[in-house]
Each structure stands twice: as C-alpha cells, then as structure tokens.
mmCIF file of C-alpha atoms in Angstrom:
data_model
loop_
_atom_site.group_PDB
_atom_site.id
_atom_site.type_symbol
_atom_site.label_atom_id
_atom_site.label_comp_id
_atom_site.label_asym_id
_atom_site.label_seq_id
_atom_site.Cartn_x
_atom_site.Cartn_y
_atom_site.Cartn_z
ATOM 1 C CA MET A 230 -52.513 -94.989 -73.982
ATOM 2 C CA LYS A 231 -49.979 -93.624 -76.467
ATOM 3 C CA LEU A 232 -49.701 -90.533 -74.291
ATOM 4 C CA LEU A 233 -48.400 -92.586 -71.345
ATOM 5 C CA LYS A 234 -45.691 -94.133 -73.510
ATOM 6 C CA LYS A 235 -44.073 -90.794 -74.236
ATOM 7 C CA PRO A 236 -40.857 -90.319 -72.213
ATOM 8 C CA PHE A 237 -41.762 -86.786 -71.107
ATOM 9 C CA VAL A 238 -45.142 -87.861 -69.686
ATOM 10 C CA ALA A 239 -43.612 -90.914 -68.013
ATOM 11 C CA LEU A 240 -40.960 -88.680 -66.431
ATOM 12 C CA LEU A 241 -43.582 -86.246 -65.154
ATOM 13 C CA LEU A 242 -45.697 -89.060 -63.709
ATOM 14 C CA SER A 243 -42.664 -90.621 -62.042
ATOM 15 C CA ALA A 244 -41.675 -87.272 -60.523
ATOM 16 C CA ALA A 245 -45.229 -86.710 -59.270
ATOM 17 C CA VAL A 246 -45.365 -90.167 -57.675
ATOM 18 C CA VAL A 247 -41.970 -89.741 -55.983
ATOM 19 C CA LEU A 248 -42.804 -86.240 -54.734
ATOM 20 C CA SER A 249 -46.251 -87.200 -53.430
ATOM 21 C CA SER A 250 -44.949 -90.327 -51.671
ATOM 22 C CA THR A 251 -42.109 -88.322 -50.118
ATOM 23 C CA LEU A 252 -44.498 -85.648 -48.855
ATOM 24 C CA LEU A 253 -46.901 -88.262 -47.540
ATOM 25 C CA SER A 254 -44.069 -90.001 -45.695
ATOM 26 C CA VAL A 255 -42.835 -86.706 -44.243
ATOM 27 C CA ASN A 256 -46.359 -85.843 -43.125
ATOM 28 C CA ILE A 257 -46.883 -89.199 -41.451
ATOM 29 C CA ARG A 258 -43.494 -89.713 -39.801
ATOM 30 C CA PHE A 259 -42.259 -86.209 -39.131
ATOM 31 C CA GLY A 260 -45.760 -84.947 -38.409
ATOM 32 C CA GLY A 261 -46.112 -87.699 -35.807
ATOM 33 C CA LYS A 262 -42.937 -86.561 -34.083
ATOM 34 C CA CYS A 263 -44.181 -82.967 -34.105
ATOM 35 C CA ARG A 264 -47.512 -84.033 -32.640
ATOM 36 C CA ASP A 265 -45.704 -85.973 -29.894
ATOM 37 C CA ILE A 266 -43.824 -82.814 -28.874
ATOM 38 C CA THR A 267 -46.978 -80.690 -29.078
ATOM 39 C CA ASP A 268 -48.892 -83.256 -27.016
ATOM 40 C CA GLY A 269 -46.408 -82.552 -24.225
ATOM 41 C CA PHE A 270 -48.119 -79.212 -23.725
ATOM 42 C CA TYR A 271 -51.333 -81.057 -22.837
ATOM 43 C CA ASP A 272 -50.015 -84.352 -21.445
ATOM 44 C CA GLY A 273 -46.731 -83.352 -19.788
ATOM 45 C CA VAL A 274 -43.200 -84.174 -20.849
ATOM 46 C CA TYR A 275 -40.568 -86.563 -19.626
ATOM 47 C CA TYR A 276 -37.647 -84.301 -18.811
ATOM 48 C CA ASN A 277 -34.620 -84.559 -16.504
ATOM 49 C CA GLY A 278 -35.582 -88.034 -15.383
ATOM 50 C CA TYR A 279 -39.247 -87.579 -14.539
ATOM 51 C CA THR A 280 -42.575 -86.713 -16.097
ATOM 52 C CA GLN A 281 -43.561 -83.110 -15.508
ATOM 53 C CA LYS A 282 -47.140 -81.912 -15.314
ATOM 54 C CA SER A 283 -48.479 -80.365 -18.465
ATOM 55 C CA LEU A 284 -48.496 -76.637 -18.974
ATOM 56 C CA SER A 285 -52.192 -76.777 -19.805
ATOM 57 C CA SER A 286 -52.974 -78.275 -16.383
ATOM 58 C CA HIS A 287 -51.098 -75.410 -14.687
ATOM 59 C CA LEU A 288 -52.997 -72.901 -16.819
ATOM 60 C CA LYS A 289 -56.309 -74.551 -15.966
ATOM 61 C CA ASN A 290 -55.382 -74.338 -12.282
ATOM 62 C CA ILE A 291 -54.628 -70.633 -12.694
ATOM 63 C CA CYS A 292 -58.028 -70.194 -14.328
ATOM 64 C CA GLY A 293 -59.684 -71.936 -11.397
ATOM 65 C CA TYR A 294 -57.834 -69.805 -8.853
ATOM 66 C CA ALA A 295 -58.691 -66.661 -10.817
ATOM 67 C CA ASP A 296 -62.361 -67.689 -10.791
ATOM 68 C CA GLY A 297 -62.109 -67.951 -7.004
ATOM 69 C CA LEU A 298 -60.608 -64.465 -6.781
ATOM 70 C CA VAL A 299 -63.431 -63.126 -8.952
ATOM 71 C CA THR A 300 -65.958 -64.677 -6.584
ATOM 72 C CA ILE A 301 -64.298 -62.979 -3.621
ATOM 73 C CA ALA A 302 -64.094 -59.659 -5.497
ATOM 74 C CA ASN A 303 -67.799 -59.818 -6.337
ATOM 75 C CA ASN A 304 -68.556 -59.937 -2.601
ATOM 76 C CA TYR A 305 -66.984 -56.474 -2.324
ATOM 77 C CA ASP A 306 -68.320 -54.916 -5.558
ATOM 78 C CA ILE A 307 -64.885 -54.849 -7.199
ATOM 79 C CA ASP A 308 -65.001 -54.575 -10.993
ATOM 80 C CA THR A 309 -63.692 -57.776 -12.620
ATOM 81 C CA GLY A 310 -64.866 -57.229 -16.203
ATOM 82 C CA ASP A 311 -61.397 -57.073 -17.789
ATOM 83 C CA LEU A 312 -60.239 -60.115 -15.857
ATOM 84 C CA LEU A 313 -63.317 -62.124 -16.835
ATOM 85 C CA THR A 314 -62.797 -61.277 -20.515
ATOM 86 C CA ALA A 315 -59.136 -62.314 -20.400
ATOM 87 C CA LEU A 316 -60.033 -65.410 -18.394
ATOM 88 C CA ASP A 317 -62.648 -66.476 -20.946
ATOM 89 C CA ASP A 318 -60.140 -65.941 -23.760
ATOM 90 C CA LEU A 319 -57.571 -68.150 -22.021
ATOM 91 C CA LYS A 320 -60.130 -70.878 -21.333
ATOM 92 C CA LEU A 321 -61.260 -70.835 -24.964
ATOM 93 C CA SER A 322 -57.693 -70.911 -26.244
ATOM 94 C CA LEU A 323 -56.935 -73.925 -24.045
ATOM 95 C CA SER A 324 -59.978 -75.699 -25.445
ATOM 96 C CA TYR A 325 -59.700 -74.767 -29.117
ATOM 97 C CA SER A 326 -56.102 -73.735 -29.900
ATOM 98 C CA TYR A 327 -54.544 -77.188 -29.915
ATOM 99 C CA GLY A 328 -50.994 -76.976 -31.202
ATOM 100 C CA TYR A 329 -50.738 -73.196 -30.971
ATOM 101 C CA ALA A 330 -48.838 -72.674 -27.739
ATOM 102 C CA SER A 331 -47.869 -69.149 -28.779
ATOM 103 C CA HIS A 332 -51.551 -68.129 -28.985
ATOM 104 C CA ILE A 333 -52.264 -69.700 -25.615
ATOM 105 C CA TYR A 334 -49.290 -67.810 -24.193
ATOM 106 C CA PHE A 335 -50.656 -64.583 -25.674
ATOM 107 C CA CYS A 336 -53.979 -65.166 -23.896
ATOM 108 C CA TYR A 337 -52.162 -66.030 -20.660
ATOM 109 C CA ASP A 338 -50.062 -62.870 -20.946
ATOM 110 C CA GLU A 339 -53.236 -60.825 -21.481
ATOM 111 C CA LEU A 340 -54.659 -62.350 -18.284
ATOM 112 C CA LEU A 341 -51.710 -61.385 -16.086
ATOM 113 C CA SER A 342 -52.267 -57.627 -15.980
ATOM 114 C CA PRO A 343 -55.917 -57.666 -14.796
ATOM 115 C CA LEU A 344 -55.174 -60.627 -12.508
ATOM 116 C CA ASN A 345 -52.289 -58.811 -10.817
ATOM 117 C CA ALA A 346 -54.422 -55.667 -10.533
ATOM 118 C CA LEU A 347 -57.194 -57.663 -8.836
ATOM 119 C CA VAL A 348 -54.739 -59.348 -6.457
ATOM 120 C CA ASP A 349 -53.332 -55.931 -5.569
ATOM 121 C CA GLN A 350 -56.801 -54.471 -5.011
ATOM 122 C CA LEU A 351 -57.937 -57.434 -2.909
ATOM 123 C CA SER A 352 -54.787 -57.241 -0.775
ATOM 124 C CA ARG A 353 -55.713 -53.624 0.066
ATOM 125 C CA THR A 354 -59.373 -54.460 0.783
ATOM 126 C CA GLU A 355 -60.568 -55.390 4.261
ATOM 127 C CA LEU A 356 -61.834 -58.932 3.707
ATOM 128 C CA SER A 357 -63.842 -61.177 5.965
ATOM 129 C CA GLU A 358 -61.855 -63.949 7.645
ATOM 130 C CA ARG A 359 -63.271 -66.568 5.279
ATOM 131 C CA ASP A 360 -62.537 -64.455 2.180
ATOM 132 C CA ALA A 361 -59.066 -63.575 3.469
ATOM 133 C CA ASP A 362 -58.245 -67.283 3.863
ATOM 134 C CA GLY A 363 -59.555 -67.987 0.357
ATOM 135 C CA PHE A 364 -57.590 -65.059 -1.048
ATOM 136 C CA VAL A 365 -54.341 -66.362 0.477
ATOM 137 C CA GLN A 366 -54.996 -69.866 -0.890
ATOM 138 C CA TYR A 367 -55.869 -68.652 -4.386
ATOM 139 C CA ARG A 368 -52.910 -66.270 -4.538
ATOM 140 C CA SER A 369 -50.453 -68.946 -3.383
ATOM 141 C CA GLY A 370 -51.994 -71.421 -5.842
ATOM 142 C CA ILE A 371 -51.482 -68.979 -8.704
ATOM 143 C CA ASN A 372 -47.891 -68.285 -7.632
ATOM 144 C CA GLY A 373 -47.157 -72.014 -7.334
ATOM 145 C CA ALA A 374 -48.562 -72.759 -10.782
ATOM 146 C CA GLN A 375 -46.553 -69.902 -12.302
ATOM 147 C CA ARG A 376 -43.320 -71.161 -10.694
ATOM 148 C CA ALA A 377 -44.020 -74.675 -11.966
ATOM 149 C CA MET A 378 -44.617 -73.330 -15.482
ATOM 150 C CA GLU A 379 -41.317 -71.447 -15.433
ATOM 151 C CA SER A 380 -39.389 -74.630 -14.753
ATOM 152 C CA ALA A 381 -41.469 -76.887 -17.029
ATOM 153 C CA GLY A 382 -39.578 -78.908 -19.592
ATOM 154 C CA TYR A 383 -42.005 -78.341 -22.474
ATOM 155 C CA ASN A 384 -40.081 -75.430 -23.991
ATOM 156 C CA GLU A 385 -36.799 -77.297 -23.619
ATOM 157 C CA SER A 386 -38.287 -80.329 -25.373
ATOM 158 C CA VAL A 387 -39.410 -78.045 -28.224
ATOM 159 C CA ARG A 388 -35.956 -76.445 -28.343
ATOM 160 C CA GLU A 389 -34.206 -79.845 -28.492
ATOM 161 C CA PHE A 390 -36.599 -81.064 -31.174
ATOM 162 C CA LEU A 391 -36.112 -77.984 -33.353
ATOM 163 C CA ARG A 392 -32.321 -78.189 -32.994
ATOM 164 C CA SER A 393 -32.468 -81.739 -34.314
ATOM 165 C CA TYR A 394 -35.009 -81.399 -37.077
ATOM 166 C CA ASP A 395 -35.412 -77.769 -38.117
ATOM 167 C CA GLN A 396 -32.861 -77.845 -40.912
ATOM 168 C CA PHE A 397 -32.822 -78.342 -44.654
ATOM 169 C CA PRO A 398 -34.340 -80.470 -46.212
ATOM 170 C CA THR A 399 -36.569 -81.471 -43.293
ATOM 171 C CA ASP A 400 -37.951 -77.991 -42.682
ATOM 172 C CA PHE A 401 -38.571 -77.441 -46.398
ATOM 173 C CA LEU A 402 -40.313 -80.785 -46.880
ATOM 174 C CA ALA A 403 -42.326 -80.342 -43.669
ATOM 175 C CA GLU A 404 -43.631 -77.016 -44.907
ATOM 176 C CA LEU A 405 -44.570 -78.527 -48.270
ATOM 177 C CA ALA A 406 -46.272 -81.461 -46.540
ATOM 178 C CA GLY A 407 -48.267 -79.166 -44.250
ATOM 179 C CA VAL A 408 -46.675 -80.354 -41.014
ATOM 180 C CA GLU A 409 -47.162 -77.944 -38.113
ATOM 181 C CA MET A 410 -43.984 -77.548 -36.094
ATOM 182 C CA PRO A 411 -44.268 -77.425 -32.289
ATOM 183 C CA GLU A 412 -44.299 -73.925 -30.777
ATOM 184 C CA TYR A 413 -42.705 -72.436 -27.704
ATOM 185 C CA PHE A 414 -44.897 -71.342 -24.841
ATOM 186 C CA ALA A 415 -43.468 -67.820 -24.826
#
C-alpha cells in the first residue's frame, strides 16, 4: 500500500491508465470506421448517389464465368491447370483474406494471365454451337464484371477515408492500438 502512495508510482499508473484508455477508444471508434470502409469491399459502397455492388461479388462472378470456361475447355482437351490453380487461390482469398484487399487483388491479377490465354485459345478453337454460345456469354460476363470493377467506388471511398484520417496522431495511435487500415484494391 505504501508503494501506491509514492508520487512516481502514482504517475506511472496514471499514465498507464490514460494510455490504455486512449488506445482502447481508438481501437473501438477508429477501428469501427476502418471496418465500415473495409466492409464496402464485401457489401458495396454508397458512392455518387447510389449503392454500388461489392467488388467481391464481381470477383465471385468472374470466378463463376471462369469455371464455365474451364468446363468448355475440358470438352476439347485444353490444359487449364494454371487457370484452376489461380482460380482456387482467388476463391480462397475471397473466403479467408477479409480486410486484405491488396492480397485479393494479387490473386485476381495472377488469374488474369491464364484466363486471357484460355479465352484466346478458345476463340481460336472450333467449338460446338452450344459451347460457342456459352463461351460468348462467359466472356461477356467477365468483361462486364471487369468494367464494373474499374468504375467501383470502393477505392475512392478508401482514398477519401485515408485523406481524412491518415495523419498524425490518428495514424500513430491506430498503429499502436492495432487498428487495420482499409486497403486499396490495386
């Protein structure tokens, strides 16, 4: 008890209480704002007067269309091993990389090369009428999803958020409190 009455110990305890309560408050309030921005990747964002579809839904659509292209390619003994690996990586990153848009983008970027190669190969292959119709639908679906992702407001919402909050002391306290800042999908 005498130890707590010493001014030095009381000062240290007071500093610890103030610092811990500040970090807890930053984690709760600022972390909540960061999570709201990050949730926009999965739930969509309200931007330019309307709610835009989420980037994750566009990516899931691309995965579905790519699965369809793989099915068509398998009918013609076209190798799809690289595409399937990249496709599985993207699907896993969408399921388990919550809050890490840059990792999801990396997986998406890794998917593009084998996907474009397969589209090119299928366009040069003589397909049955049914497969040709499916190929056109899948290819246009992929192109539509990519165009929608390019104009999505998620990255702009991240940019606006970081302009407002990524400055001292907020950024310093957020790092100390363990708050994960939202990431660009790029």
